[in-house]
Coordinates of N, CA and C in Angstrom, one line a residue:
X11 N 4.6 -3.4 -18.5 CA 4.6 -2.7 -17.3 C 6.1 -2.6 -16.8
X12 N 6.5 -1.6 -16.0 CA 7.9 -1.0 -15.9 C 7.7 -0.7 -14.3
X13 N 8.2 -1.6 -13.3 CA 8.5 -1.3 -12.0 C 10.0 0.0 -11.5
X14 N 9.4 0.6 -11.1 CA 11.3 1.6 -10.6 C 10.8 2.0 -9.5
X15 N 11.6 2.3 -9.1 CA 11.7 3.3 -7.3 C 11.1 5.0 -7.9
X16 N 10.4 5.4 -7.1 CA 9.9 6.5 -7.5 C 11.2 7.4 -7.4
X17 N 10.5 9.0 -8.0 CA 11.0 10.0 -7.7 C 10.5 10.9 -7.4
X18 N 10.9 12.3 -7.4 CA 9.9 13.2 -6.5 C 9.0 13.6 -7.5
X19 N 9.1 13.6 -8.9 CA 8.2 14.1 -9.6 C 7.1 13.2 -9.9
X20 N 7.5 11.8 -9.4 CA 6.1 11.1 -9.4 C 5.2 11.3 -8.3
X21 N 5.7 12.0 -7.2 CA 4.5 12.1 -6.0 C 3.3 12.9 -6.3
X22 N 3.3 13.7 -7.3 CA 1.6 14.5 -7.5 C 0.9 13.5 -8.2
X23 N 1.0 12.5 -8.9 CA 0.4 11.7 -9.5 C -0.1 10.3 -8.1
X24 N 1.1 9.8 -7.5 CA 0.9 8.9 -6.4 C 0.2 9.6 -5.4
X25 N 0.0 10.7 -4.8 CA -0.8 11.4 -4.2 C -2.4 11.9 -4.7
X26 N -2.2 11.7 -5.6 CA -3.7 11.8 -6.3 C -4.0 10.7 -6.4
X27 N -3.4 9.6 -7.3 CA -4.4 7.7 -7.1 C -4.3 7.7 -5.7
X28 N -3.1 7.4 -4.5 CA -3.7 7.8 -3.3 C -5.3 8.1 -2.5
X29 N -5.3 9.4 -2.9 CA -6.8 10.1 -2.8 C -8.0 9.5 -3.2
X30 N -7.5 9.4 -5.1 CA -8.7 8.8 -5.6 C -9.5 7.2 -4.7
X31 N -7.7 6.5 -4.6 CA -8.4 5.2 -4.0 C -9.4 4.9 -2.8
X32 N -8.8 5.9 -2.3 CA -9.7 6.4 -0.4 C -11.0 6.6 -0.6
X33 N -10.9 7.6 -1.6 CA -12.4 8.1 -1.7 C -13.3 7.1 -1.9
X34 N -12.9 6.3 -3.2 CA -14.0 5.1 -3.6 C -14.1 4.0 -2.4
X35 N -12.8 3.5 -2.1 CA -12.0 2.7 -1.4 C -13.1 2.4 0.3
X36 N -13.3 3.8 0.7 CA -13.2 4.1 1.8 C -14.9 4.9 2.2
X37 N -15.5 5.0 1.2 CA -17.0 5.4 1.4 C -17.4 4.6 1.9
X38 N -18.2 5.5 2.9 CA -19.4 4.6 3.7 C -18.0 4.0 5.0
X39 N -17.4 3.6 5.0 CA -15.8 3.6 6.3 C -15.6 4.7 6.9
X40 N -15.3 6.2 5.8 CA -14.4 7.1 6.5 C -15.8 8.1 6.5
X41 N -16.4 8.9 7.6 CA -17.1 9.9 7.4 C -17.2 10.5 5.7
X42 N -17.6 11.0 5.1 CA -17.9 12.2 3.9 C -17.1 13.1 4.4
X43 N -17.1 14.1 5.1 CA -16.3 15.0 5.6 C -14.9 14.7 5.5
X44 N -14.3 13.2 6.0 CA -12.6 12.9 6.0 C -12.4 13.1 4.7
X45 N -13.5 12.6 3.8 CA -12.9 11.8 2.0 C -13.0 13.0 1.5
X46 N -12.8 14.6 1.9 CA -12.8 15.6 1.0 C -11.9 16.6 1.3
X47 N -11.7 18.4 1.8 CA -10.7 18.8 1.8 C -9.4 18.2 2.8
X48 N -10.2 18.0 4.0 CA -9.2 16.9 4.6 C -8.6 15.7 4.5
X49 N -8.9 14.9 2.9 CA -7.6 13.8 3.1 C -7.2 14.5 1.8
X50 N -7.8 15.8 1.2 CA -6.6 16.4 -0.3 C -5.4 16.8 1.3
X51 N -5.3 17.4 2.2 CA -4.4 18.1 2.6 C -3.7 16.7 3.3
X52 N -4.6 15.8 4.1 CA -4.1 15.1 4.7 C -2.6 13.4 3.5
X53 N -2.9 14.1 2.1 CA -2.6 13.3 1.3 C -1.1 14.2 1.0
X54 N -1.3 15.8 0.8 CA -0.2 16.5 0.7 C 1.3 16.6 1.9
X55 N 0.4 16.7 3.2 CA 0.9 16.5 4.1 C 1.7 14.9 3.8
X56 N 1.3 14.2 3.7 CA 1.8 12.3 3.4 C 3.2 12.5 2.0
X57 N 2.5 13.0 0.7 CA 3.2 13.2 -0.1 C 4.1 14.1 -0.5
X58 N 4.5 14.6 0.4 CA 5.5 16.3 0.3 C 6.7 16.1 -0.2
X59 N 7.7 16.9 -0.7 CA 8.8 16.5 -1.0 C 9.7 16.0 -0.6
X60 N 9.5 15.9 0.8 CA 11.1 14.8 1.2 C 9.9 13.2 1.6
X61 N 8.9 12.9 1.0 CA 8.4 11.9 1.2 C 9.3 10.4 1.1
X62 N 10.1 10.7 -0.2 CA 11.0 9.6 -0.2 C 12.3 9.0 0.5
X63 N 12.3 10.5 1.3 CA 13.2 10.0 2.4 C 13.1 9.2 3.6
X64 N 11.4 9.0 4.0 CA 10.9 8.7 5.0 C 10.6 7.3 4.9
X65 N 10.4 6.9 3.5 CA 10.5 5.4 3.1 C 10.8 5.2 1.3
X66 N 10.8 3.8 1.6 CA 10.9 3.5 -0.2 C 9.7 2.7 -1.3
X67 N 9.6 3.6 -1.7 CA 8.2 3.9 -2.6 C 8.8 3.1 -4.7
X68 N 7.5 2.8 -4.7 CA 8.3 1.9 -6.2 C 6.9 2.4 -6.8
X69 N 6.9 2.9 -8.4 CA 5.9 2.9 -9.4 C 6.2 1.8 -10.2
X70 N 4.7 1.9 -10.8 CA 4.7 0.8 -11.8 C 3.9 1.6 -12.7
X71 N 4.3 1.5 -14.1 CA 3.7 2.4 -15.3 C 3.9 1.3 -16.6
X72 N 2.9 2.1 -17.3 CA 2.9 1.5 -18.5 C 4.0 2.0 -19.6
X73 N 3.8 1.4 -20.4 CA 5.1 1.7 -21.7 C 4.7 3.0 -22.3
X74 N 3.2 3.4 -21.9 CA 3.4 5.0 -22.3 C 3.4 5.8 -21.2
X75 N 4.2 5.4 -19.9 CA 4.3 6.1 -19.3 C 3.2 6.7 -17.8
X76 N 1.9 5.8 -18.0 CA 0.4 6.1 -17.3 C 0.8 5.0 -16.0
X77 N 0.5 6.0 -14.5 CA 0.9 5.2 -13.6 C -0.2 4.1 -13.0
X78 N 0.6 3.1 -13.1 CA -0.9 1.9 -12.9 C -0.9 1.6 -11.4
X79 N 0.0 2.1 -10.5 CA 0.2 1.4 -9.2 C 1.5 2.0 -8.4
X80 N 1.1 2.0 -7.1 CA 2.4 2.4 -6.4 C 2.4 1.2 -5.1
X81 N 3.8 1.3 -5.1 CA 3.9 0.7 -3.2 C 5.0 1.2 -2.6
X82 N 4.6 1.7 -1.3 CA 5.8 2.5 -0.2 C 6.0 1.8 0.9
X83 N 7.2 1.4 1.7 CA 7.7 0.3 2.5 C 8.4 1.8 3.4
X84 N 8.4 1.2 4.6 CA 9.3 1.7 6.0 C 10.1 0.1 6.0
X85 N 11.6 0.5 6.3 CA 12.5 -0.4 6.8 C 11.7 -1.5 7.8
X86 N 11.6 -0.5 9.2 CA 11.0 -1.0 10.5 C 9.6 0.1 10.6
X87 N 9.4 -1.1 10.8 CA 7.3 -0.7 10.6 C 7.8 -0.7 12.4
X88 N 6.4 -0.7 12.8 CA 5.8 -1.0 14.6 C 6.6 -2.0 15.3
X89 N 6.3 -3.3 14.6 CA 6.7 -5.0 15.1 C 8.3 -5.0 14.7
X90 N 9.1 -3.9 14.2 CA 10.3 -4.0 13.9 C 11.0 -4.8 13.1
X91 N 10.1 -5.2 11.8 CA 10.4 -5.8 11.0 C 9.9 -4.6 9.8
X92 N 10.4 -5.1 8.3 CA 9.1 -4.1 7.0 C 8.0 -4.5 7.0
X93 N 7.7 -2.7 7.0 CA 6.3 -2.5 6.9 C 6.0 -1.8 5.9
X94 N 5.0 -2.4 4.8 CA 4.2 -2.1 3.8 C 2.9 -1.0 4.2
X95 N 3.4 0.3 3.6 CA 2.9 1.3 4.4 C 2.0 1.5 3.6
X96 N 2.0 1.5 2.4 CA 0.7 1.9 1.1 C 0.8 0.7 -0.2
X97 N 0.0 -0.1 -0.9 CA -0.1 -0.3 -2.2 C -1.2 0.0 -2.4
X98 N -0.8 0.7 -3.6 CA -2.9 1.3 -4.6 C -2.6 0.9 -5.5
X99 N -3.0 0.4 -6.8 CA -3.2 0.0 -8.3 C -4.8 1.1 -8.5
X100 N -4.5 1.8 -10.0 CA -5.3 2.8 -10.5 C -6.5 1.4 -10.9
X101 N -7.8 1.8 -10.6 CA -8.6 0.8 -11.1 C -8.6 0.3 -12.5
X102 N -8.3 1.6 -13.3 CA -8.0 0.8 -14.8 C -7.2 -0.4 -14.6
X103 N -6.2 -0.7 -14.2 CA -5.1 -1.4 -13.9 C -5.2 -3.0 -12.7
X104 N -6.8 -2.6 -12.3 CA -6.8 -3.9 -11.1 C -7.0 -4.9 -11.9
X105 N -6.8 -6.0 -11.3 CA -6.8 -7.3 -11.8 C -6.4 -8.1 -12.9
X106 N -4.5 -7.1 -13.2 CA -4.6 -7.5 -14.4 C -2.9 -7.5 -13.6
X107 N -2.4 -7.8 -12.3 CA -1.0 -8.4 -11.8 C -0.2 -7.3 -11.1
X108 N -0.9 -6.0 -11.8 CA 0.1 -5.0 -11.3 C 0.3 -4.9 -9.5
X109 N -0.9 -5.3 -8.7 CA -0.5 -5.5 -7.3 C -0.1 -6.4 -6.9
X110 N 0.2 -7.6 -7.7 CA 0.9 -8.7 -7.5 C 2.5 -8.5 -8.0
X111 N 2.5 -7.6 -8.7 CA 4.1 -7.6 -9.5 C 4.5 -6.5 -8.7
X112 N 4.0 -5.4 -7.8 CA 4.5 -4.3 -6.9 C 4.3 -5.1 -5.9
X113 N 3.6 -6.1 -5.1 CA 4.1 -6.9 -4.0 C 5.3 -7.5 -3.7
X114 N 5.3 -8.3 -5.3 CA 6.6 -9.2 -5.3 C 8.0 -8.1 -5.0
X115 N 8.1 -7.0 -5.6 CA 9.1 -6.3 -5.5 C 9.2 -5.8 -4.2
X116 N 8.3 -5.8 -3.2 CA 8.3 -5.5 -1.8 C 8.9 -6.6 -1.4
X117 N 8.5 -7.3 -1.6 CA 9.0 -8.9 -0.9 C 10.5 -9.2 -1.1
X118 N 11.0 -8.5 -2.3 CA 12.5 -8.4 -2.4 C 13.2 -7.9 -1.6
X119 N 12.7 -6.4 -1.5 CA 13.2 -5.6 -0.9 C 13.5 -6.0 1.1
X120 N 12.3 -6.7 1.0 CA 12.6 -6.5 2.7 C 13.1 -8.0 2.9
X121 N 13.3 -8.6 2.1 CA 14.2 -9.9 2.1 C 16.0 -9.7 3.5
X122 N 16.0 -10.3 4.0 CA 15.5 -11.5 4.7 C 14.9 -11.0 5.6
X123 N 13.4 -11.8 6.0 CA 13.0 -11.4 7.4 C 11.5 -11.3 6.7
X124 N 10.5 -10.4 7.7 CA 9.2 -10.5 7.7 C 8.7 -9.3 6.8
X125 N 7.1 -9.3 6.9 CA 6.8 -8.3 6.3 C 5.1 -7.8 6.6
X126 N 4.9 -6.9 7.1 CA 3.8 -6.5 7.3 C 3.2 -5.5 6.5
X127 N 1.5 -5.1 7.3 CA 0.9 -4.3 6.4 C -0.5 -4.1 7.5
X128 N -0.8 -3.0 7.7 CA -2.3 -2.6 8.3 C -3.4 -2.6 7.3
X129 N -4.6 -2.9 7.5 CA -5.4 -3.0 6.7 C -6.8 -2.8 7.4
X130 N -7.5 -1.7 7.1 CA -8.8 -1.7 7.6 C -9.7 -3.3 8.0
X131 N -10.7 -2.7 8.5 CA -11.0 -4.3 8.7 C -12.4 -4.4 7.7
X132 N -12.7 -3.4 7.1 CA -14.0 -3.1 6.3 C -13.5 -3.8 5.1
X133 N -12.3 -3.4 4.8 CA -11.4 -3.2 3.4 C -11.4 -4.7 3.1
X134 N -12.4 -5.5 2.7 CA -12.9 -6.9 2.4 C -11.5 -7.3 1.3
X135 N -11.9 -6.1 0.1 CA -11.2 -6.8 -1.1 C -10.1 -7.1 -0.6
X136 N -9.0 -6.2 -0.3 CA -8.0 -6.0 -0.3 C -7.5 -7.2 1.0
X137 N -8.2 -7.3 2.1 CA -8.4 -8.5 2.9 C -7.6 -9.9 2.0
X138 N -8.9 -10.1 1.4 CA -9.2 -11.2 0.5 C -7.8 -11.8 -0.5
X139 N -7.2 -10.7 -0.8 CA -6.1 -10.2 -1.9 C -5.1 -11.4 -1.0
X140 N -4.6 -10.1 0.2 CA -3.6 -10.6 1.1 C -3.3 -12.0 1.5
X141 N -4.5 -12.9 1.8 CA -5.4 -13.7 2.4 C -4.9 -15.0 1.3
X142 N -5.0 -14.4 0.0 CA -4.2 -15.5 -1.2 C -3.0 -15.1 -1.3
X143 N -2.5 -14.6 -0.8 CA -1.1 -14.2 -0.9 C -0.3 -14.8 0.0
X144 N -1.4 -15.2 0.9 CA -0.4 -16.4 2.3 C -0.3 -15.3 3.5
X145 N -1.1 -14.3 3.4 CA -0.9 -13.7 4.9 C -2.1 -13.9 5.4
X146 N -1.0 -13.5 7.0 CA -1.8 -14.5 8.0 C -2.0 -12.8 8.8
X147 N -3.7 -12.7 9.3 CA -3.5 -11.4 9.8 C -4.0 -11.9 11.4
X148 N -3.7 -10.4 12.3 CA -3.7 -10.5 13.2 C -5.4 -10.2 13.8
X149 N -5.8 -10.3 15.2 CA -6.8 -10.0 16.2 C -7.1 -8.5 15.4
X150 N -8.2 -8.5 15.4 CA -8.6 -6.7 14.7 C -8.3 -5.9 16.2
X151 N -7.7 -4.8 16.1 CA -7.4 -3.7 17.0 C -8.3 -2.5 16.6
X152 N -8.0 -1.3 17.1 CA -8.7 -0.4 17.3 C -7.5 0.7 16.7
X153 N -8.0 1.8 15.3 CA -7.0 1.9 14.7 C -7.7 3.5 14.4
X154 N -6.6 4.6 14.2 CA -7.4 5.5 13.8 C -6.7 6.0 12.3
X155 N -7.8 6.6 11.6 CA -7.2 7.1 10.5 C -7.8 9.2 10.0
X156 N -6.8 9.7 10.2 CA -7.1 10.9 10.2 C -8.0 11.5 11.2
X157 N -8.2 10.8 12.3 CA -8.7 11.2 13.4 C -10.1 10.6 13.8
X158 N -10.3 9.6 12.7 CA -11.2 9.0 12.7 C -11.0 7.1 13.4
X159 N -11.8 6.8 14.6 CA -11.5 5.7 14.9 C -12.2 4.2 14.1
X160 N -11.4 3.5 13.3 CA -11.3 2.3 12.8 C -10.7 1.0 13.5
X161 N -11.9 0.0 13.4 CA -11.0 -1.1 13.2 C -10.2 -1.7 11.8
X162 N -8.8 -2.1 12.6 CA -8.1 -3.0 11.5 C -7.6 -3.9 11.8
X163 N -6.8 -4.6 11.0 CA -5.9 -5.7 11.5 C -4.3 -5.8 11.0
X164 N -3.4 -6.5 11.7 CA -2.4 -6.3 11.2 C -2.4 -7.9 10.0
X165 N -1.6 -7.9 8.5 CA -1.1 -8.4 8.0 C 0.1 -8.9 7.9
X166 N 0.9 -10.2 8.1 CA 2.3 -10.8 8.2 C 2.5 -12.1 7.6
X167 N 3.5 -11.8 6.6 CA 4.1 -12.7 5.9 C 5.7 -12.8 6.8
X168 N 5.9 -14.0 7.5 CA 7.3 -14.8 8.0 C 8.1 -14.7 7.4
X169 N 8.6 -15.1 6.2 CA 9.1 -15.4 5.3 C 9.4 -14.5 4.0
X170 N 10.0 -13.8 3.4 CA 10.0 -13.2 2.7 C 10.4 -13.2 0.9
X171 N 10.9 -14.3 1.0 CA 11.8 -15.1 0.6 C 10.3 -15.7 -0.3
X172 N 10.1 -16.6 0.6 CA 8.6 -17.1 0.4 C 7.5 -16.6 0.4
X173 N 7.1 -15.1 0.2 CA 6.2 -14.7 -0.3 C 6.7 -14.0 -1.3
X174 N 7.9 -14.0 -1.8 CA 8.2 -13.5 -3.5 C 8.3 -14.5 -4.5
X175 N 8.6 -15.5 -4.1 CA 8.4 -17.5 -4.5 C 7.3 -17.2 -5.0
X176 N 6.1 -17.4 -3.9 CA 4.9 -17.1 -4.0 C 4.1 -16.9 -4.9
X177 N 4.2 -15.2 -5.1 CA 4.1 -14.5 -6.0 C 4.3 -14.4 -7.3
X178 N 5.7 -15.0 -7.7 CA 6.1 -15.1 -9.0 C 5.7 -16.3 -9.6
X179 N 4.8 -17.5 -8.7 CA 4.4 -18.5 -9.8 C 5.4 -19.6 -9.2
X180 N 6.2 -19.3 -8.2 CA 7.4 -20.6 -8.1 C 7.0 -21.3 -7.2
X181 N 6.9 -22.5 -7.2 CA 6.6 -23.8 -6.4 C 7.4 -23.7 -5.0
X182 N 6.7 -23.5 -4.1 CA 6.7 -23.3 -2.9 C 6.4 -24.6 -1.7

């Protein structure tokens, strides 16, 4: 597996796992109606060409090239610290490190200081994920997504430093 900072020619691919993940991800959460022509546009709209200027986005691919995972960070999320604005891993690809090895590299990046992340409050797995990862989430709020009203919660790791420690297996 090969971590890099995306480019723009990787966004039709990261806007498609994107989509794919929602769809499965997010049935039975998001209306039927959201998970179809409105999040293909609502995903285009997200992934357009100056998408990389808006934040910093990392792929992770295999040695032939097949993308297993993305993650996109904002500098200053809401709380004014980084915010982890997307990680998806292609299902082929779950449970086999790649959202642990695209986290760690977030955890670089927003080194020194904190690190956040929104997460539905349905979204059990991915809950669960964070949860061994040492984040500590917030009171569920009232959250909408494409016009649709969700609860979620906020995710935060203090330390950042210490949740790349963490991650890589180092005695903490």
């Amino acid at each position: 597996m090969h971590i890099r900072p995306a480019t723009r020619l990787d966004l039709p691919e990261i806007a498609q796992l994107h989509e794919s993940n929602w769809q499965r991800d997010y049935a039975g959460i998001l209306p039927e109606y959201a998970l179809g022509t409105q999040l293909s546009d609502y995903m285009a709209a997200t992934w357009h060409d100056g998408a990389l200027r808006d934040r910093r986005c990392l792929v992770a691919r295999d040695g032939a090239g097949v993308l297993l995972g993305f993650a996109a960070m904002l500098d200053e999320g809401p709380d004014g610290c980084a915010f982890l604005d997307n990680l998806h891993v292609a299902p082929v690809a779950r449970a086999k490190g790649v959202g642990r090895a695209l986290m760690s590299s977030v955890a670089v990046l927003a080194i020194p200081g904190a690190l956040t992340l929104e997460v539905l409050s349905a979204n059990s797995a991915a809950r669960a994920i964070y949860k061994a990862w040492g984040g500590v989430e917030s009171a569920e709020f009232p959250d909408t997504v494409m016009g649709v009203p969700v609860p979620a919660v906020t995710v935060r790791w203090e330390d950042t430093v210490w949740l790349a420690d963490r991650l890589s297996g180092a005695d903490v």
